[in-house]
XYZ file of C-alpha atoms in Angstrom:
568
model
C 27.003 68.144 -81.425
C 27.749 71.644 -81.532
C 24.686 74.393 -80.463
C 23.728 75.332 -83.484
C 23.536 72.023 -85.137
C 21.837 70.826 -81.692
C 18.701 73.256 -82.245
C 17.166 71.136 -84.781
C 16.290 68.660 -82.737
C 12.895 68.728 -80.680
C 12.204 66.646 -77.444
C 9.826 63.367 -77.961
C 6.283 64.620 -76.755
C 5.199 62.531 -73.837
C 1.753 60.541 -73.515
C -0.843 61.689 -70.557
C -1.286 58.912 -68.705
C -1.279 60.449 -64.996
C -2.538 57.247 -63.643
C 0.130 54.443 -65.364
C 0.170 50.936 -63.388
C 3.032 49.678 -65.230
C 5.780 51.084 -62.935
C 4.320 49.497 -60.157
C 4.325 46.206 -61.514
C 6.842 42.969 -62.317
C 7.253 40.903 -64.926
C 6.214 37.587 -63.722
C 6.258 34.972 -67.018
C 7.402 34.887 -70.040
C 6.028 36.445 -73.436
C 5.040 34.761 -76.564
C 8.578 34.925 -78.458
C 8.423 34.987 -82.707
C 12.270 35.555 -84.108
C 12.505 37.564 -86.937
C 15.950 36.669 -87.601
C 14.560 35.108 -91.103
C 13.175 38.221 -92.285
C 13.909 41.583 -90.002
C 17.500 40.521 -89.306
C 18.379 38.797 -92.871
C 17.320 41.889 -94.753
C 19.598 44.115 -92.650
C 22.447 41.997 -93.546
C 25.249 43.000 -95.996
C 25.269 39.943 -97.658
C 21.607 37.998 -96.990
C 21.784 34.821 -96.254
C 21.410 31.680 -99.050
C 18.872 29.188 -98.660
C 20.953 26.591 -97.178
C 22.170 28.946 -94.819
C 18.303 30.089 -94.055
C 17.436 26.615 -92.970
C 20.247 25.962 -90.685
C 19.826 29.333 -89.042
C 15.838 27.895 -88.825
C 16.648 24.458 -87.550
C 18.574 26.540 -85.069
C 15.324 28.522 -83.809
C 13.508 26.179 -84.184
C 16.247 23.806 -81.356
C 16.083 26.906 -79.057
C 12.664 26.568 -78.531
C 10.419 29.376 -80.759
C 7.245 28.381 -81.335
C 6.862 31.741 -83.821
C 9.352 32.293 -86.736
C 9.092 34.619 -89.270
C 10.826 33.371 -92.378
C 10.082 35.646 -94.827
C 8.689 38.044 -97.580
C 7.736 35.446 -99.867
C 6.014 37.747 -101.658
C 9.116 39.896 -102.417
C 11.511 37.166 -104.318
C 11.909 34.413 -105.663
C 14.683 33.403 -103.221
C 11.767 33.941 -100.103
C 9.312 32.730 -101.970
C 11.559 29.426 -102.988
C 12.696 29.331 -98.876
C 9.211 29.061 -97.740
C 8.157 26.554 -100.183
C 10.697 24.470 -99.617
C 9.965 24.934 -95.859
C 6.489 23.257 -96.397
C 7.140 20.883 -98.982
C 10.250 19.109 -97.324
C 8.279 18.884 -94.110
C 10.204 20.998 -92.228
C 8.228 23.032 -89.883
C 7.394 20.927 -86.521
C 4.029 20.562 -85.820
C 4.029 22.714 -82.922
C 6.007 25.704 -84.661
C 4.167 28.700 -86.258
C 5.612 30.205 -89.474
C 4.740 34.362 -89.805
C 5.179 35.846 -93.185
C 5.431 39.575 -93.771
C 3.333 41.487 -96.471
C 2.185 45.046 -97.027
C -1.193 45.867 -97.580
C -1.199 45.558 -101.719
C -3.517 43.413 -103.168
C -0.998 41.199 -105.726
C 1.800 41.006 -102.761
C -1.074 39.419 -100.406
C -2.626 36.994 -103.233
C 1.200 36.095 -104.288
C 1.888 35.357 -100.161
C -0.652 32.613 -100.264
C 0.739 31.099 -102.920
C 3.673 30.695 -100.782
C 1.664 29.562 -97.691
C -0.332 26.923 -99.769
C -0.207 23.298 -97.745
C 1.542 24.923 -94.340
C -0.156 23.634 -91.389
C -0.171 26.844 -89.157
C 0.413 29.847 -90.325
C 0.815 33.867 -89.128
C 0.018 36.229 -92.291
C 1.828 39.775 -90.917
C 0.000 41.977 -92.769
C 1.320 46.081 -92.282
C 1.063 49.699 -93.559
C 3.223 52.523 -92.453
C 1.284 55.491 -90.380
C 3.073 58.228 -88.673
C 2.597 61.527 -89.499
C 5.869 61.567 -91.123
C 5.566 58.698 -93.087
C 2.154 60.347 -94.645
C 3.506 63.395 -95.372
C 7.347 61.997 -97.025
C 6.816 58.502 -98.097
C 2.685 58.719 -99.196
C 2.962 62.470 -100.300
C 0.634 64.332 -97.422
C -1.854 61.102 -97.769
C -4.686 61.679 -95.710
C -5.053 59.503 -92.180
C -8.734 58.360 -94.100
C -6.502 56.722 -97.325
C -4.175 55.266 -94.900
C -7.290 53.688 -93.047
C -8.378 52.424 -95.986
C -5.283 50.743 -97.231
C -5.506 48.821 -94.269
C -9.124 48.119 -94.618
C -8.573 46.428 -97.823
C -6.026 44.850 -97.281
C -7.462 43.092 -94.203
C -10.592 42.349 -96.551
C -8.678 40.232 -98.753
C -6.550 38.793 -96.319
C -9.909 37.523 -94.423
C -11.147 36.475 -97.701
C -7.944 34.039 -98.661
C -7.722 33.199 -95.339
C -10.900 31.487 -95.337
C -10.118 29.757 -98.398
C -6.480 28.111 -97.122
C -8.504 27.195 -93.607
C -10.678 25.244 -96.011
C -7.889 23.338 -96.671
C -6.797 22.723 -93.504
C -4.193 25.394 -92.762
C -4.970 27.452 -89.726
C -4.002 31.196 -90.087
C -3.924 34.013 -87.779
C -4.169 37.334 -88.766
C -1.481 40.341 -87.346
C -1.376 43.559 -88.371
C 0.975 46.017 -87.352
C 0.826 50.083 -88.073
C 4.225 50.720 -88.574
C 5.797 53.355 -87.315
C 3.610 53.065 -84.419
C 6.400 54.796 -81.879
C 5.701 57.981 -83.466
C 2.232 57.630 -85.087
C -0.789 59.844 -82.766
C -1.740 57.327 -79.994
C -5.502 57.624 -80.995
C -4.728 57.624 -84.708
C -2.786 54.238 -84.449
C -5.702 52.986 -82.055
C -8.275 53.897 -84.691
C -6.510 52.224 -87.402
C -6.198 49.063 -85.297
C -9.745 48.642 -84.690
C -10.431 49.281 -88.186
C -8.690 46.177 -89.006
C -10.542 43.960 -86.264
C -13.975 45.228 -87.238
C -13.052 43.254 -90.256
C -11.291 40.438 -89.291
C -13.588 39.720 -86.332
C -11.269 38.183 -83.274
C -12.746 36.413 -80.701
C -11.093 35.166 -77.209
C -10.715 31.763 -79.277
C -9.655 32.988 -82.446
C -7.053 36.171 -81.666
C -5.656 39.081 -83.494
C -2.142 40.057 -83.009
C -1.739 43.737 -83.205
C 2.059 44.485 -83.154
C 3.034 47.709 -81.956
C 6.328 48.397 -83.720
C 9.401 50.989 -82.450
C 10.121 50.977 -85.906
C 12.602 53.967 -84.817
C 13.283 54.284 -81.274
C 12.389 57.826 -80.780
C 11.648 57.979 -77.038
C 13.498 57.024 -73.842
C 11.686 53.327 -72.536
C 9.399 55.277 -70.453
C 7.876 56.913 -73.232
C 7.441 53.827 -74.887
C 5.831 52.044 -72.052
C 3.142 54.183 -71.674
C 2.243 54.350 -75.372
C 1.412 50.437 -74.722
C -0.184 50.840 -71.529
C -2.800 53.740 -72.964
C -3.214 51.228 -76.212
C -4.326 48.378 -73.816
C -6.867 50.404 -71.617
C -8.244 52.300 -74.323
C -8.812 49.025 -77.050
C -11.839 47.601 -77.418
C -12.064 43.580 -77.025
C -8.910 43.742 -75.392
C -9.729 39.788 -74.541
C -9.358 39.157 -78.071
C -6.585 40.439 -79.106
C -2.373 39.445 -78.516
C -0.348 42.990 -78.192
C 2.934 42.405 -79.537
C 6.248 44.468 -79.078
C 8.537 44.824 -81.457
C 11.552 47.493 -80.613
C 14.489 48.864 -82.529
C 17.879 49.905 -80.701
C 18.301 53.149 -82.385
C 18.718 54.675 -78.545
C 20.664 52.495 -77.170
C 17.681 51.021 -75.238
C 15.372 48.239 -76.806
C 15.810 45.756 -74.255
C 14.832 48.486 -71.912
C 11.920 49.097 -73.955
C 11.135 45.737 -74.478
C 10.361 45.059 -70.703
C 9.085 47.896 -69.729
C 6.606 47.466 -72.420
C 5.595 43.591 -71.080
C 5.180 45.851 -67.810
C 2.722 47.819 -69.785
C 0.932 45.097 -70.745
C 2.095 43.561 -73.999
C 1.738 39.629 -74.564
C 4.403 38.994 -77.268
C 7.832 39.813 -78.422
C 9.112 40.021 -81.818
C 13.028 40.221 -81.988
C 16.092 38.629 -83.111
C 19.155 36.447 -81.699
C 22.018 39.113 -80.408
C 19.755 41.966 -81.430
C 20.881 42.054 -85.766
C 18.529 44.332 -87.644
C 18.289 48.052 -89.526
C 20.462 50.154 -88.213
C 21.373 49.934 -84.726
C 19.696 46.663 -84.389
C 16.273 45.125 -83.172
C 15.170 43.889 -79.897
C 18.060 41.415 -78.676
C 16.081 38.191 -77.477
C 18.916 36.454 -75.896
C 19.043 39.136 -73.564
C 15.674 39.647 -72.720
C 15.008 36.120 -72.098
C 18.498 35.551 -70.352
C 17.322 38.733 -67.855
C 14.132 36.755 -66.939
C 16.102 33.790 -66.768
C 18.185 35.207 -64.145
C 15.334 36.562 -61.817
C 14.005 32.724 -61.843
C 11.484 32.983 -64.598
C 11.707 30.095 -67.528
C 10.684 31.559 -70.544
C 10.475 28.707 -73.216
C 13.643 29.705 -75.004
C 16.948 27.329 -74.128
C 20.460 28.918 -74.407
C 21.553 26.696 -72.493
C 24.976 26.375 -75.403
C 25.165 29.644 -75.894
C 28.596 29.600 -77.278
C 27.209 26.708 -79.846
C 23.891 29.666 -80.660
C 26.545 32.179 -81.245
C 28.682 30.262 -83.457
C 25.610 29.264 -85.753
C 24.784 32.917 -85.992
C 27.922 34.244 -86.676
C 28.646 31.751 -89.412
C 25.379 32.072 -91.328
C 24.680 36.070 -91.024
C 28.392 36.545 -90.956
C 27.976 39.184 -88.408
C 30.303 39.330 -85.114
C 28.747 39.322 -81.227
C 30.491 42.304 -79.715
C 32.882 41.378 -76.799
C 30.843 43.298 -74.574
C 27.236 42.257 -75.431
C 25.386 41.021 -72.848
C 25.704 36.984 -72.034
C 27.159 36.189 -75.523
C 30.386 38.260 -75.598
C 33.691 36.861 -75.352
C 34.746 39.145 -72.729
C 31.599 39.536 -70.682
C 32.763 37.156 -68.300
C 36.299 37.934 -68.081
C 37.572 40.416 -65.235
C 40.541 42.066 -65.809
C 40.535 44.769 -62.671
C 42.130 42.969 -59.772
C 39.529 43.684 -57.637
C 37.064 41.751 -59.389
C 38.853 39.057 -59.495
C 39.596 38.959 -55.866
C 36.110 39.209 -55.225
C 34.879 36.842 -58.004
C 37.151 34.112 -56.495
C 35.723 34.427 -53.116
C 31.901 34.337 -54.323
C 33.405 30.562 -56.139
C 35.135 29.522 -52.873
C 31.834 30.689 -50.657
C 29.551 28.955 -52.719
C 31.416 25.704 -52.829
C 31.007 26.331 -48.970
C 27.286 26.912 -49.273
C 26.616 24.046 -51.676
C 28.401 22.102 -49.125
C 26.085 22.678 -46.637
C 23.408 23.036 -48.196
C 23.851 18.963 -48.780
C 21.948 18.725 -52.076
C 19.038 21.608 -51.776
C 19.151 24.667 -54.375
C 21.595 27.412 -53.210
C 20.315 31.051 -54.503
C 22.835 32.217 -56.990
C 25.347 35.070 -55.614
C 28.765 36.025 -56.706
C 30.294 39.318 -56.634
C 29.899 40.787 -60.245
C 28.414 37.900 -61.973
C 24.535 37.856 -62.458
C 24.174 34.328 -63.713
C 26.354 31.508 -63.376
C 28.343 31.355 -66.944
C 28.549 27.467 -66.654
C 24.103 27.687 -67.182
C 25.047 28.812 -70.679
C 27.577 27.032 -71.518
C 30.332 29.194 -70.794
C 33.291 27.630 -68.508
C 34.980 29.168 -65.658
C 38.215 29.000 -67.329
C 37.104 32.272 -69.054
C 35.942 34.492 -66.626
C 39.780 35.554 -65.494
C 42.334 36.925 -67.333
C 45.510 38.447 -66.105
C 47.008 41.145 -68.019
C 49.004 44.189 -66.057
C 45.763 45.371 -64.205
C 44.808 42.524 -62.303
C 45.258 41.472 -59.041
C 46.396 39.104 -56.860
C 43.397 37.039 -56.178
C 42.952 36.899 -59.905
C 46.008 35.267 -60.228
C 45.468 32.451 -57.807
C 42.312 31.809 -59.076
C 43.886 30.891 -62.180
C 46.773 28.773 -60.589
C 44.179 27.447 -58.741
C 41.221 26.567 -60.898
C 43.492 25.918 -63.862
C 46.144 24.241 -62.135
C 44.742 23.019 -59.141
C 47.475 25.154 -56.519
C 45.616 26.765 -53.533
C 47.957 28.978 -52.302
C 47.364 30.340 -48.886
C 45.944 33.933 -48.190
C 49.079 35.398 -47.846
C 51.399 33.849 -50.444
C 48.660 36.229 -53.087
C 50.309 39.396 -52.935
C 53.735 38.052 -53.491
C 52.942 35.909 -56.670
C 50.161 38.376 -57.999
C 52.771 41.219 -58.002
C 55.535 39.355 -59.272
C 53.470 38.032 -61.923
C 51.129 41.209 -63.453
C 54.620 43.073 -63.351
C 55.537 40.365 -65.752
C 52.357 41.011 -67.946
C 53.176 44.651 -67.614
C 56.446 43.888 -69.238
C 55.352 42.129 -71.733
C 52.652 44.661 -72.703
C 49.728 41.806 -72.980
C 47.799 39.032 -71.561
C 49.341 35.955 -69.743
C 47.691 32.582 -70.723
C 46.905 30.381 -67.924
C 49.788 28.191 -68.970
C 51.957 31.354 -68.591
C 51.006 31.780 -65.025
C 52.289 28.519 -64.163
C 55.367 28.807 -65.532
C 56.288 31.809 -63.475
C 54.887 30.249 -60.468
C 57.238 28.186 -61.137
C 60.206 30.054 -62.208
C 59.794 32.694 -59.341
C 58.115 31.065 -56.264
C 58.420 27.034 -56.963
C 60.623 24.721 -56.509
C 63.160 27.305 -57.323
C 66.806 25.312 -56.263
C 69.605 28.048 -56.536
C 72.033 29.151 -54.792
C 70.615 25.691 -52.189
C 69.304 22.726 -53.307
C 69.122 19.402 -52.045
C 70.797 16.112 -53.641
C 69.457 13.480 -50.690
C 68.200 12.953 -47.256
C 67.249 10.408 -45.503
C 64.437 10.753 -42.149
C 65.094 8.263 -39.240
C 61.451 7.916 -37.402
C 60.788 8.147 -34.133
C 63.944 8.488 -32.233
C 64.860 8.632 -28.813
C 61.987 9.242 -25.937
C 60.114 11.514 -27.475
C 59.448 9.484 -31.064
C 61.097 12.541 -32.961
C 62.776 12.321 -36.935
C 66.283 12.546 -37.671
C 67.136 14.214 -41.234
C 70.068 13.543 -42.551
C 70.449 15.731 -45.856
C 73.131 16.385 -48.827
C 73.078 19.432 -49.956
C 74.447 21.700 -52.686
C 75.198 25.583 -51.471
C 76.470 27.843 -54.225
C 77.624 24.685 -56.455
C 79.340 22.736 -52.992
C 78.350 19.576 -51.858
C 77.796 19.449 -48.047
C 76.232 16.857 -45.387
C 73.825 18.736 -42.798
C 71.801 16.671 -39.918
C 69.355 17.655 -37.273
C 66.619 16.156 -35.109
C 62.802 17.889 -34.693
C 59.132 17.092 -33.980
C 59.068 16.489 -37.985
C 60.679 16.604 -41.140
C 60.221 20.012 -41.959
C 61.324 20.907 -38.289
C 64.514 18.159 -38.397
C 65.431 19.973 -41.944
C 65.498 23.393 -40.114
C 67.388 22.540 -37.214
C 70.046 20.447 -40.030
C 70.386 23.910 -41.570
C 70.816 25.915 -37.977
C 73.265 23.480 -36.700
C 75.339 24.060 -40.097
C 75.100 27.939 -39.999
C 72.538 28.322 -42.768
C 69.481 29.783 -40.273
C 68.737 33.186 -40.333
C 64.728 32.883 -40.233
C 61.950 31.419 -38.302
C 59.299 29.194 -40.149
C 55.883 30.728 -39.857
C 53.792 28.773 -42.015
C 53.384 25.379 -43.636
C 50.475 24.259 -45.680
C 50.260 21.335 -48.128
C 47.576 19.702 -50.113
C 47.619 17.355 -53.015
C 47.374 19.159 -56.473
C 44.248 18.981 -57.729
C 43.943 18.242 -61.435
C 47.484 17.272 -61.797
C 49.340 14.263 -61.752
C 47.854 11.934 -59.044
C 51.453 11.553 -57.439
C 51.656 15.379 -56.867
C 52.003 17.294 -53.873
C 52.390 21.053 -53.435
C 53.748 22.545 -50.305
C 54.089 25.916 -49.405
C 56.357 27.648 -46.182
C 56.617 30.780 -45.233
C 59.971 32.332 -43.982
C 60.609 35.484 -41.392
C 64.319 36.744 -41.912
C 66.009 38.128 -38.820
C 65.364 41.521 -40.643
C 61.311 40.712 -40.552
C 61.137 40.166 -44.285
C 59.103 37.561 -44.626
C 58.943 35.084 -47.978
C 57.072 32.222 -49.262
C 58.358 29.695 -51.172
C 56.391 26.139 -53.075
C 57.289 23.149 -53.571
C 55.960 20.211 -55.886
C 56.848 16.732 -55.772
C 55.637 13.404 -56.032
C 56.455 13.147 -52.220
C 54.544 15.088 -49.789
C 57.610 15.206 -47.244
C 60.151 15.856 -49.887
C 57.472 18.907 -51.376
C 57.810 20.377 -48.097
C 61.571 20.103 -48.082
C 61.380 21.850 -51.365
C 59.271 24.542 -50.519
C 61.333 25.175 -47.457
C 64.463 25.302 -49.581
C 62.538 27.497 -51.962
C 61.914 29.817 -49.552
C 65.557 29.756 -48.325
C 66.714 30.871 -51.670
C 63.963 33.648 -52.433
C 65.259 35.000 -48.632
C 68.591 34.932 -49.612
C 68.337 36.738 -52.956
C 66.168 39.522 -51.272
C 69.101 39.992 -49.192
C 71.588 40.497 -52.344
């Protein structure tokens, strides 16, 4: 902003509360959860969702585990008041599962919202009136703090009163009541109101009250917010009777921050909604608050197990989009594209195969280098976590021709093919699939058979005293057939003294690996040799084949031809 448009603003005022416990303390289990995807998030949508689309986007809830869903405003259309209804009457709700409705405190909206509740089993009637200062003076026209009181007075009174009645009929109903506006209503003035409403409805430790304490607007940094809850909780009366509940917008950037520093503070219950849709900048994001405490060990109720499946659900009925980068859900927030992570993230995989190994069966703590949580505990596959474009690196690109394609190229071999192959990505100006990788392992560092290649050899066993091979090889050099022979402790060695007695050795073999491939065909082999030229350049080359003697030949032959076009 520029100055002058800057000095209209006016810092948050915070709350005296010299002696706060809450930074000094951990959260240690889970909340009560209640989505509001149903009502909250569905109203911030551009086009609200239809009926059918409601009660898939329930079912869904209702499969990750909430025991609390709010599904509506039944008492502000036909379409909500149709939804619930139809909730009820087709036997929907599980018995275990909670439906919350929202009203304000207006007599006709409350009478109309038991209409709409008549038959449910269990039942949360969110009854709410707004009550910041600025709210009084803009929205209620400088209402007093006593008419405000007394809105919610009544309203409670009737909501008691119909209460009663549907409990006579076997529903059970809980009564919550939430100030809005309660991040920037006075502390004691929200506090005041709150009681208000329980001298009427009369909780007991049985029978409980929720009071939720909205960030309608998310005025303050978390802090702020935090202690707001902290001084509610000391200061209420029958604290043993009541359920504080959080319920935090994103306006700041911050609500998940808010959220759990408020459950620090004291809170009991969390009202939000799947990837954090809602007014404005969104409300609380659940999946990431219970995904957090899933990742410090805590089990919270709520399975995301399919996270991908969650997301797909969501994005189809609200027709909303998960941002790449939000946390857990977003395509790319498992993908490393800086070659250093992806170094590093493919060493955490290798050590922790190591460690699992080990650890013959028991738990190993979870620990790779830039990953929190495993992706695989959410349903998101390793196959995603690297990509190569022209920033990555070298381990990133073995990881892929490894985990994709099952070739574990040794240590060294990296820098070679990962420069080869992000200069290739730089070229191109994008992203290589995995598929792409392979094919310029292969078209740069495998198997690769000009200007040398071999037509046939044969390997005579054990000869002479000391058991060694014989290879007898046809070659092509440059187009030119030609018959080379030697004799060695092996067939790799036997090839290399066939191509020193014919003139065609100018290195010294450093290295030979081989493995089969894993994943592949069941007949492959990969080999891989590395060459030191006279000069000290030094080249590896791979071979795959069916045979693991005749993969080695190739990779050896490989190698001979990348040395020999580095010294064109």
């Amino acid at each position: 902003m520029k100055p002058e448009s800057i000095r209209k603003y006016r810092p948050f005022p915070a709350v005296s509360l010299p002696d706060r416990q809450w930074p000094d303390r951990a959260i240690e289990s889970a909340p009560i959860w209640c989505s509001v995807d149903l009502r909250d998030g569905n109203q911030a949508l551009p086009v609200p969702m239809s009926i059918a689309e409601k009660l898939e986007m329930f079912d869904l809830l209702v499969g990750v585990g909430f025991k609390q869903i709010e599904v509506g405003f039944p008492s502000a259309s036909e379409t909500e008041f149709n939804f619930l209804r139809r909730l009820i009457e087709e036997d929907r709700i599980p018995e275990d599962v909670t439906v919350q409705v929202l009203v304000q405190a207006r007599e006709h909206l409350i009478r109309r919202t038991f209409e709409a509740l008549d038959g449910a089993k269990s039942a949360i009637v969110h009854l709410y009136n707004s009550t910041s200062p600025l709210q009084r003076r803009i929205t209620f026209g400088n209402a007093s703090k006593e008419s405000i009181i007394d809105i919610a007075k009544k309203g409670t009174t009737l909501v008691t009163e119909l209460a009663a009645e549907a409990e006579a009929k076997g529903s059970k109903i809980t009564m919550q009541y939430s100030p809005e506006s309660f991040s920037d209503t006075e502390l004691d003035y929200a506090l005041e109101i709150c009681e208000s409403v329980m001298e009427i409805w009369q909780p007991t430790p049985e029978r409980k009250i929720i009071l939720n304490l909205p960030a309608t607007v998310e005025w303050s940094t978390p802090n702020v917010h935090a202690d707001q809850i902290e001084w509610f909780g000391r200061q209420l009366k029958n604290r043993d009777s009541v359920i504080i509940s959080l319920h935090t917008h994103n306006d700041r950037g911050t609500g998940v921050a808010a959220t759990e520093l408020g459950l620090m503070a004291g809170a009991d219950r969390v009202e939000g909604t799947l990837f954090g849709n809602g007014e404005r900048t969104g409300n609380l994001d659940i999946v990431t608050v219970s995904l957090n405490m899933n990742s410090h060990g805590l089990e919270t109720g709520l399975d995301f197990s399919d996270l991908p499946t969650v997301r797909e659900v969501y994005e189809r009925t609200t027709r909303m989009t998960v941002p790449d980068r939000s946390p857990y859900g977003g395509e790319l927030v498992f993908t490393a594209f800086s070659g250093s992570h992806q170094d590093a993230i493919k060493k955490g995989f290798d050590r922790r195969l190591e460690d699992e190994r080990e650890a013959a069966g028991e738990i190993v703590p979870w620990g790779v280098p830039y990953l929190t949580i495993d992706p695989r505990d959410i349903g998101r596959s390793y196959e995603a976590i690297i990509r190569i474009n022209s920033q990555s690196g070298k381990g990133g690109i073995a990881y892929i021709l490894d985990r994709e394609h099952g070739f574990d190229l040794p240590k060294t071999m990296h820098p070679q093919v990962g420069l080869k192959i992000y200069n290739l990505a730089d070229e191109l100006g994008r992203e290589l699939t995995p598929d792409e990788i392979r094919d310029a392992f292969f078209e740069y560092f495998a198997n690769v058979s000009e200007p040398m290649s071999v037509v046939d050899y044969e390997l005579d066993h054990s000869v002479g005293e000391r058991g060694e091979v014989r290879c007898r090889a046809t070659i092509t050099l440059n187009g030119e057939k030609q018959n080379i022979e030697g004799l060695g402790n092996g067939p790799i060695n036997a090839f290399v003294q066939a191509l020193d007695n014919a003139g065609l050795k100018q290195f010294n073999l450093t290295d030979y690996r081989s493995h089969a491939v894993r994943g592949g065909s069941d007949a492959d082999s990969a080999a891989y040799v590395q060459l030191r030229h006279n000069d000290e350049t030094i080249i590896w080359g791979a071979g795959v084949d069916p045979s693991i003697e005749m993969a080695g030949l190739k990779a050896l032959v490989c190698a001979w031809n990348l040395l020999a076009a580095k010294g064109e």
